[in-house]
PDB file of C-alpha atoms and ligand atoms in Angstrom:
ATOM      1  CA  MET V 338     -68.463 116.259 -52.542  1.00 76.00           C
ATOM      2  CA  LYS V 339     -68.966 112.303 -52.433  1.00 81.00           C
ATOM      3  CA  CYS V 340     -71.123 111.588 -55.874  1.00 83.00           C
ATOM      4  CA  ASN V 341     -70.145 112.145 -59.546  1.00 86.00           C
ATOM      5  CA  ASN V 342     -73.283 111.371 -61.465  1.00 88.00           C
ATOM      6  CA  ILE V 343     -75.719 114.338 -60.450  1.00 89.00           C
ATOM      7  CA  THR V 344     -76.510 117.357 -62.401  1.00 90.00           C
ATOM      8  CA  TYR V 345     -77.873 120.562 -61.058  1.00 88.00           C
ATOM      9  CA  HIS V 346     -81.588 120.615 -62.572  1.00 91.00           C
ATOM     10  CA  SER V 347     -82.888 124.366 -62.891  1.00 93.00           C
ATOM     11  CA  GLY V 348     -86.408 125.245 -62.491  1.00 96.00           C
ATOM     12  CA  LYS V 349     -88.884 127.861 -64.258  1.00 98.00           C
ATOM     13  CA  VAL V 350     -89.055 130.132 -61.194  1.00 97.00           C
ATOM     14  CA  THR V 351     -85.919 132.546 -60.346  1.00 94.00           C
ATOM     15  CA  GLU V 352     -85.274 134.146 -57.050  1.00 92.00           C
ATOM     16  CA  GLN V 353     -86.865 137.298 -58.334  1.00 94.00           C
ATOM     17  CA  ASP V 354     -90.175 135.718 -59.027  1.00 97.00           C
ATOM     18  CA  ARG V 355     -90.372 134.379 -55.391  1.00 97.00           C
ATOM     19  CA  PHE V 356     -89.292 137.823 -54.006  1.00 97.00           C
ATOM     20  CA  LYS V 357     -92.095 139.243 -56.103  1.00 97.00           C
ATOM     21  CA  VAL V 358     -94.896 136.505 -54.262  1.00 98.00           C
ATOM     22  CA  LEU V 359     -93.501 137.484 -50.788  1.00 98.00           C
ATOM     23  CA  GLY V 360     -93.129 141.353 -51.561  1.00 98.00           C
ATOM     24  CA  GLN V 361     -89.493 141.376 -50.034  1.00 98.00           C
ATOM     25  CA  LYS V 362     -85.856 139.976 -51.019  1.00 98.00           C
ATOM     26  CA  GLY V 363     -84.346 137.176 -48.943  1.00 98.00           C
ATOM     27  CA  VAL V 364     -81.300 137.899 -47.261  1.00 98.00           C
ATOM     28  CA  VAL V 365     -79.256 136.000 -44.337  1.00 98.00           C
ATOM     29  CA  VAL V 366     -79.029 137.965 -40.962  1.00 98.00           C
ATOM     30  CA  TRP V 367     -75.926 136.392 -39.416  1.00 98.00           C
ATOM     31  CA  LEU V 368     -75.414 137.380 -35.738  1.00 98.00           C
ATOM     32  CA  THR V 369     -72.097 136.813 -34.203  1.00 98.00           C
ATOM     33  CA  GLY V 370     -70.561 137.374 -30.587  1.00 98.00           C
ATOM     34  CA  LEU V 371     -69.489 135.788 -28.159  1.00 98.00           C
ATOM     35  CA  SER V 372     -71.913 133.649 -25.826  1.00 97.00           C
ATOM     36  CA  GLY V 373     -74.184 136.148 -23.438  1.00 98.00           C
ATOM     37  CA  SER V 374     -73.314 138.502 -25.925  1.00 98.00           C
ATOM     38  CA  GLY V 375     -77.152 139.039 -26.540  1.00 98.00           C
ATOM     39  CA  LYS V 376     -77.427 137.399 -30.050  1.00 98.00           C
ATOM     40  CA  SER V 377     -80.789 135.511 -29.476  1.00 97.00           C
ATOM     41  CA  THR V 378     -82.003 138.228 -27.377  1.00 98.00           C
ATOM     42  CA  ILE V 379     -82.000 140.444 -30.478  1.00 98.00           C
ATOM     43  CA  ALA V 380     -82.590 137.843 -32.757  1.00 98.00           C
ATOM     44  CA  VAL V 381     -85.968 136.796 -30.825  1.00 98.00           C
ATOM     45  CA  GLU V 382     -87.246 140.566 -30.723  1.00 98.00           C
ATOM     46  CA  VAL V 383     -86.098 141.615 -34.340  1.00 98.00           C
ATOM     47  CA  GLU V 384     -88.057 138.292 -35.344  1.00 98.00           C
ATOM     48  CA  LYS V 385     -91.156 139.370 -33.343  1.00 98.00           C
ATOM     49  CA  ILE V 386     -91.066 142.975 -35.036  1.00 98.00           C
ATOM     50  CA  LEU V 387     -90.454 141.841 -38.832  1.00 98.00           C
ATOM     51  CA  ASN V 388     -93.335 139.189 -38.657  1.00 98.00           C
ATOM     52  CA  SER V 389     -95.805 141.764 -37.117  1.00 98.00           C
ATOM     53  CA  ILE V 390     -95.475 143.954 -39.804  1.00 98.00           C
ATOM     54  CA  GLY V 391     -96.021 141.216 -42.722  1.00 98.00           C
ATOM     55  CA  LYS V 392     -92.610 140.259 -42.926  1.00 98.00           C
ATOM     56  CA  ALA V 393     -91.579 136.322 -43.909  1.00 98.00           C
ATOM     57  CA  VAL V 394     -88.827 135.875 -41.374  1.00 98.00           C
ATOM     58  CA  TYR V 395     -87.437 132.931 -39.826  1.00 98.00           C
ATOM     59  CA  ARG V 396     -84.867 132.391 -36.855  1.00 97.00           C
ATOM     60  CA  LEU V 397     -81.843 129.677 -36.644  1.00 96.00           C
ATOM     61  CA  ASP V 398     -80.149 129.655 -33.344  1.00 93.00           C
ATOM     62  CA  GLY V 399     -77.417 127.877 -32.010  1.00 84.00           C
ATOM     63  CA  ASP V 400     -78.543 125.535 -29.461  1.00 82.00           C
ATOM     64  CA  ASN V 401     -81.851 124.683 -31.429  1.00 88.00           C
ATOM     65  CA  ILE V 402     -80.362 123.510 -34.321  1.00 92.00           C
ATOM     66  CA  ARG V 403     -78.195 121.182 -32.252  1.00 93.00           C
ATOM     67  CA  PHE V 404     -81.410 119.427 -30.829  1.00 94.00           C
ATOM     68  CA  GLY V 405     -82.365 118.072 -34.503  1.00 94.00           C
ATOM     69  CA  LEU V 406     -80.103 118.957 -37.677  1.00 95.00           C
ATOM     70  CA  ASN V 407     -76.747 119.084 -36.092  1.00 96.00           C
ATOM     71  CA  SER V 408     -77.557 116.526 -33.204  1.00 96.00           C
ATOM     72  CA  ASP V 409     -74.830 114.375 -34.508  1.00 97.00           C
ATOM     73  CA  LEU V 410     -72.099 117.097 -34.150  1.00 96.00           C
ATOM     74  CA  GLY V 411     -69.837 118.016 -31.057  1.00 91.00           C
ATOM     75  CA  PHE V 412     -67.251 121.096 -30.136  1.00 85.00           C
ATOM     76  CA  THR V 413     -64.238 120.251 -31.777  1.00 87.00           C
ATOM     77  CA  GLU V 414     -62.716 122.240 -34.371  1.00 86.00           C
ATOM     78  CA  GLU V 415     -64.071 119.996 -37.331  1.00 93.00           C
ATOM     79  CA  ASP V 416     -67.302 119.577 -35.785  1.00 94.00           C
ATOM     80  CA  ARG V 417     -67.634 123.181 -35.000  1.00 92.00           C
ATOM     81  CA  MET V 418     -67.096 123.882 -38.936  1.00 94.00           C
ATOM     82  CA  GLU V 419     -69.403 121.166 -40.013  1.00 96.00           C
ATOM     83  CA  ASN V 420     -72.017 122.668 -37.661  1.00 96.00           C
ATOM     84  CA  ILE V 421     -71.625 125.705 -39.577  1.00 96.00           C
ATOM     85  CA  ARG V 422     -71.386 124.297 -42.998  1.00 97.00           C
ATOM     86  CA  ARG V 423     -74.807 122.589 -42.589  1.00 97.00           C
ATOM     87  CA  ILE V 424     -76.393 125.908 -40.981  1.00 97.00           C
ATOM     88  CA  SER V 425     -74.840 128.019 -43.920  1.00 97.00           C
ATOM     89  CA  GLU V 426     -76.369 125.745 -46.448  1.00 97.00           C
ATOM     90  CA  VAL V 427     -79.937 126.091 -44.573  1.00 97.00           C
ATOM     91  CA  CYS V 428     -79.614 129.965 -44.631  1.00 98.00           C
ATOM     92  CA  ALA V 429     -78.596 129.999 -48.410  1.00 98.00           C
ATOM     93  CA  LEU V 430     -81.730 127.901 -49.186  1.00 97.00           C
ATOM     94  CA  PHE V 431     -83.948 129.729 -47.143  1.00 97.00           C
ATOM     95  CA  GLN V 432     -82.376 133.250 -48.404  1.00 98.00           C
ATOM     96  CA  ASP V 433     -82.702 131.920 -51.965  1.00 96.00           C
ATOM     97  CA  ALA V 434     -86.903 130.843 -51.091  1.00 97.00           C
ATOM     98  CA  GLY V 435     -87.230 134.464 -50.275  1.00 97.00           C
ATOM     99  CA  LEU V 436     -86.982 134.689 -46.479  1.00 98.00           C
ATOM    100  CA  ILE V 437     -85.142 137.066 -43.965  1.00 98.00           C
ATOM    101  CA  VAL V 438     -83.483 134.321 -42.277  1.00 98.00           C
ATOM    102  CA  ILE V 439     -81.898 135.837 -38.505  1.00 98.00           C
ATOM    103  CA  ALA V 440     -79.061 133.255 -37.828  1.00 98.00           C
ATOM    104  CA  SER V 441     -77.264 133.595 -33.986  1.00 97.00           C
ATOM    105  CA  PHE V 442     -74.131 131.485 -33.895  1.00 96.00           C
ATOM    106  CA  ILE V 443     -71.094 132.419 -31.992  1.00 95.00           C
ATOM    107  CA  SER V 444     -69.325 131.546 -35.374  1.00 95.00           C
ATOM    108  CA  PRO V 445     -65.946 132.233 -33.770  1.00 95.00           C
ATOM    109  CA  MET V 446     -63.789 131.868 -36.591  1.00 96.00           C
ATOM    110  CA  ALA V 447     -63.505 134.280 -39.481  1.00 97.00           C
ATOM    111  CA  LYS V 448     -63.519 131.958 -42.046  1.00 96.00           C
ATOM    112  CA  MET V 449     -66.918 130.456 -40.541  1.00 96.00           C
ATOM    113  CA  ARG V 450     -68.527 133.751 -41.260  1.00 97.00           C
ATOM    114  CA  HIS V 451     -66.576 133.725 -44.831  1.00 97.00           C
ATOM    115  CA  MET V 452     -68.136 130.387 -45.477  1.00 97.00           C
ATOM    116  CA  ALA V 453     -71.737 131.560 -44.684  1.00 97.00           C
ATOM    117  CA  ARG V 454     -71.478 134.675 -46.734  1.00 97.00           C
ATOM    118  CA  GLU V 455     -70.468 132.911 -49.773  1.00 97.00           C
ATOM    119  CA  LYS V 456     -73.421 130.405 -49.678  1.00 97.00           C
ATOM    120  CA  SER V 457     -75.595 132.885 -49.882  1.00 96.00           C
ATOM    121  CA  LYS V 458     -73.734 134.741 -52.488  1.00 93.00           C
ATOM    122  CA  GLY V 459     -73.787 137.986 -50.525  1.00 91.00           C
ATOM    123  CA  LYS V 460     -77.052 138.674 -49.754  1.00 97.00           C
ATOM    124  CA  PHE V 461     -75.884 138.431 -46.174  1.00 98.00           C
ATOM    125  CA  ILE V 462     -75.593 141.136 -43.413  1.00 98.00           C
ATOM    126  CA  GLU V 463     -72.975 140.466 -40.846  1.00 98.00           C
ATOM    127  CA  VAL V 464     -73.905 141.537 -37.527  1.00 98.00           C
ATOM    128  CA  TYR V 465     -71.415 141.733 -34.560  1.00 98.00           C
ATOM    129  CA  VAL V 466     -72.938 141.856 -31.222  1.00 98.00           C
ATOM    130  CA  LYS V 467     -70.108 143.261 -29.604  1.00 98.00           C
ATOM    131  CA  THR V 468     -69.777 142.886 -25.717  1.00 98.00           C
ATOM    132  CA  ASN V 469     -66.658 142.162 -23.840  1.00 97.00           C
ATOM    133  CA  VAL V 470     -66.005 138.687 -22.076  1.00 98.00           C
ATOM    134  CA  GLU V 471     -66.009 140.349 -18.455  1.00 98.00           C
ATOM    135  CA  THR V 472     -69.621 141.445 -19.083  1.00 98.00           C
ATOM    136  CA  CYS V 473     -70.740 138.114 -20.283  1.00 98.00           C
ATOM    137  CA  ILE V 474     -69.181 136.357 -17.707  1.00 98.00           C
ATOM    138  CA  LYS V 475     -71.113 138.729 -15.346  1.00 98.00           C
ATOM    139  CA  ARG V 476     -74.414 138.514 -16.953  1.00 98.00           C
ATOM    140  CA  ASP V 477     -73.763 134.201 -17.583  1.00 98.00           C
ATOM    141  CA  PRO V 478     -77.330 133.611 -18.670  1.00 97.00           C
ATOM    142  CA  LYS V 479     -77.073 129.924 -19.287  1.00 96.00           C
ATOM    143  CA  GLY V 480     -74.412 129.672 -16.852  1.00 98.00           C
ATOM    144  CA  LEU V 481     -72.073 128.506 -19.010  1.00 97.00           C
ATOM    145  CA  TYR V 482     -69.288 130.928 -18.065  1.00 98.00           C
ATOM    146  CA  LYS V 483     -69.273 129.258 -14.414  1.00 98.00           C
ATOM    147  CA  LYS V 484     -68.658 126.055 -15.832  1.00 98.00           C
ATOM    148  CA  ALA V 485     -66.019 126.923 -18.539  1.00 98.00           C
ATOM    149  CA  LEU V 486     -63.971 129.088 -15.644  1.00 98.00           C
ATOM    150  CA  VAL V 487     -63.446 125.948 -13.601  1.00 97.00           C
ATOM    151  CA  GLY V 488     -62.718 123.797 -16.536  1.00 96.00           C
ATOM    152  CA  GLU V 489     -66.125 121.896 -16.739  1.00 97.00           C
ATOM    153  CA  ILE V 490     -66.395 123.095 -20.412  1.00 95.00           C
ATOM    154  CA  LYS V 491     -63.465 122.914 -22.343  1.00 92.00           C
ATOM    155  CA  GLU V 492     -62.717 124.968 -25.237  1.00 90.00           C
ATOM    156  CA  PHE V 493     -65.436 127.421 -24.393  1.00 94.00           C
ATOM    157  CA  THR V 494     -65.392 130.476 -26.447  1.00 95.00           C
ATOM    158  CA  GLY V 495     -63.645 133.840 -25.026  1.00 97.00           C
ATOM    159  CA  ILE V 496     -62.141 131.796 -22.064  1.00 97.00           C
ATOM    160  CA  SER V 497     -60.418 128.565 -23.223  1.00 95.00           C
ATOM    161  CA  ALA V 498     -60.922 128.970 -27.275  1.00 93.00           C
ATOM    162  CA  PRO V 499     -60.604 132.035 -29.467  1.00 95.00           C
ATOM    163  CA  TYR V 500     -63.079 134.721 -30.829  1.00 97.00           C
ATOM    164  CA  GLU V 501     -61.825 136.190 -34.257  1.00 98.00           C
ATOM    165  CA  GLU V 502     -63.571 139.432 -33.901  1.00 98.00           C
ATOM    166  CA  PRO V 503     -65.253 140.677 -37.441  1.00 98.00           C
ATOM    167  CA  GLU V 504     -62.786 143.199 -38.898  1.00 97.00           C
ATOM    168  CA  ASN V 505     -65.549 144.467 -41.432  1.00 96.00           C
ATOM    169  CA  PRO V 506     -68.971 143.821 -40.110  1.00 98.00           C
ATOM    170  CA  ASP V 507     -71.909 145.075 -42.075  1.00 98.00           C
ATOM    171  CA  ILE V 508     -73.282 146.614 -38.559  1.00 98.00           C
ATOM    172  CA  THR V 509     -71.968 146.181 -35.049  1.00 98.00           C
ATOM    173  CA  LEU V 510     -74.385 146.575 -32.157  1.00 98.00           C
ATOM    174  CA  ASP V 511     -72.479 147.245 -29.076  1.00 98.00           C
ATOM    175  CA  THR V 512     -75.128 145.641 -26.064  1.00 98.00           C
ATOM    176  CA  GLU V 513     -73.034 147.872 -23.206  1.00 96.00           C
ATOM    177  CA  SER V 514     -73.331 151.204 -25.001  1.00 97.00           C
ATOM    178  CA  SER V 515     -76.782 150.194 -26.052  1.00 98.00           C
ATOM    179  CA  THR V 516     -80.250 149.127 -24.942  1.00 98.00           C
ATOM    180  CA  LEU V 517     -81.924 146.057 -26.186  1.00 98.00           C
ATOM    181  CA  ASN V 518     -84.400 148.166 -27.927  1.00 98.00           C
ATOM    182  CA  GLU V 519     -81.845 150.428 -29.388  1.00 98.00           C
ATOM    183  CA  CYS V 520     -80.053 147.445 -30.595  1.00 98.00           C
ATOM    184  CA  VAL V 521     -83.301 145.908 -32.249  1.00 98.00           C
ATOM    185  CA  GLU V 522     -84.289 149.167 -33.787  1.00 98.00           C
ATOM    186  CA  GLN V 523     -81.008 149.868 -35.301  1.00 98.00           C
ATOM    187  CA  LEU V 524     -80.682 146.020 -36.531  1.00 98.00           C
ATOM    188  CA  VAL V 525     -84.703 146.305 -38.006  1.00 98.00           C
ATOM    189  CA  LYS V 526     -83.843 149.125 -39.900  1.00 98.00           C
ATOM    190  CA  LYS V 527     -80.703 148.054 -41.413  1.00 98.00           C
ATOM    191  CA  ILE V 528     -83.055 144.660 -42.815  1.00 98.00           C
ATOM    192  CA  LEU V 529     -85.651 146.739 -44.005  1.00 98.00           C
ATOM    193  CA  THR V 530     -83.309 149.069 -46.312  1.00 97.00           C
ATOM    194  CA  VAL V 531     -81.796 145.687 -47.243  1.00 97.00           C
ATOM    195  CA  THR V 532     -85.029 143.639 -47.992  1.00 98.00           C
ATOM    196  CA  THR V 533     -87.439 146.238 -49.802  1.00 96.00           C
ATOM    197  CA  LEU V 534     -88.487 145.492 -53.529  1.00 94.00           C
TER     198      LEU V 534
HETATM  199  P1  ADP C 582     -76.652 134.896 -26.971  1.00 54.86           P
HETATM  200  O1  ADP C 582     -77.083 134.438 -27.440  1.00 54.86           O
HETATM  201  O2  ADP C 582     -75.291 135.873 -27.319  1.00 54.86           O
HETATM  202  O3  ADP C 582     -75.696 133.977 -26.254  1.00 54.86           O
HETATM  203  P2  ADP C 582     -78.356 135.690 -24.958  1.00 54.86           P
HETATM  204  O4  ADP C 582     -79.382 136.311 -25.873  1.00 54.86           O
HETATM  205  O5  ADP C 582     -78.714 134.009 -24.606  1.00 54.86           O
HETATM  206  O6  ADP C 582     -76.818 135.944 -25.470  1.00 54.86           O
HETATM  207  O7  ADP C 582     -78.165 136.399 -23.527  1.00 54.86           O
HETATM  208  C1  ADP C 582     -77.648 138.042 -23.406  1.00 54.86           C
HETATM  209  C2  ADP C 582     -78.100 138.453 -22.332  1.00 54.86           C
HETATM  210  O8  ADP C 582     -77.835 139.819 -22.208  1.00 54.86           O
HETATM  211  C3  ADP C 582     -79.582 138.081 -21.882  1.00 54.86           C
HETATM  212  O9  ADP C 582     -80.030 137.881 -20.271  1.00 54.86           O
HETATM  213  C4  ADP C 582     -79.934 139.657 -22.345  1.00 54.86           C
HETATM  214  O10 ADP C 582     -81.160 139.880 -21.372  1.00 54.86           O
HETATM  215  C5  ADP C 582     -78.847 140.577 -21.469  1.00 54.86           C
HETATM  216  N1  ADP C 582     -78.840 141.941 -21.918  1.00 54.86           N
HETATM  217  C6  ADP C 582     -78.444 143.077 -21.456  1.00 54.86           C
HETATM  218  N2  ADP C 582     -78.345 144.092 -22.326  1.00 54.86           N
HETATM  219  C7  ADP C 582     -78.560 143.622 -23.640  1.00 54.86           C
HETATM  220  C8  ADP C 582     -78.741 144.112 -24.955  1.00 54.86           C
HETATM  221  N3  ADP C 582     -78.368 145.537 -25.002  1.00 54.86           N
HETATM  222  N4  ADP C 582     -78.721 143.560 -26.021  1.00 54.86           N
HETATM  223  C9  ADP C 582     -79.236 142.145 -25.852  1.00 54.86           C
HETATM  224  N5  ADP C 582     -79.208 141.487 -24.694  1.00 54.86           N
HETATM  225  C10 ADP C 582     -79.011 142.432 -23.416  1.00 54.86           C
END
């Protein structure tokens, strides 16, 4: 915190008031997993279904955010933390506004996911998109593993940088044993139980 002379100014509209207008509770749905595990693919489908049944939903995705808000950040440990810190703040604001926020970020360290949960005051579903690294290498949807394996990309999660598996996720989607549709269905169900007024 760099400023001293700031005071929080409360409004007259509460979170509950906003939820009532939207007919739903806001929540942050945080998808974590290796690159290529299926986070973005699942997020896109879940967003489409929730929107089609009249839910206020918004998707935030790793690369997309780096084009704008976080275009000044790279992939050092410090920048990765700052990337997640800003995203966590945005998620918390959208959640408070009443939205279902679907955030897909590798977020390899437990402390990153912990920070995101804290900022949204626990109104948070941690989704572990579980896929082993061999399968991710085979899928390699963006050709990144190919580059990482020959050292063209440094500190690549799962290859040359660690991924800390979630110890206690709210839901695990195993994209090896379940189809895309099954993963999507499971997650939509979970979201609806948490966001129904
Ligand atoms: P991430 O966002 O985690 O980096 P992507 O969603 O970009 O991963 O890529 C995952 C790839 O895996 C896609 O090509 C997708 O079609 C494929 N895939 C195979 N099975 C599944 C599944 N059950 N769920 C999600 N994606 C799957």
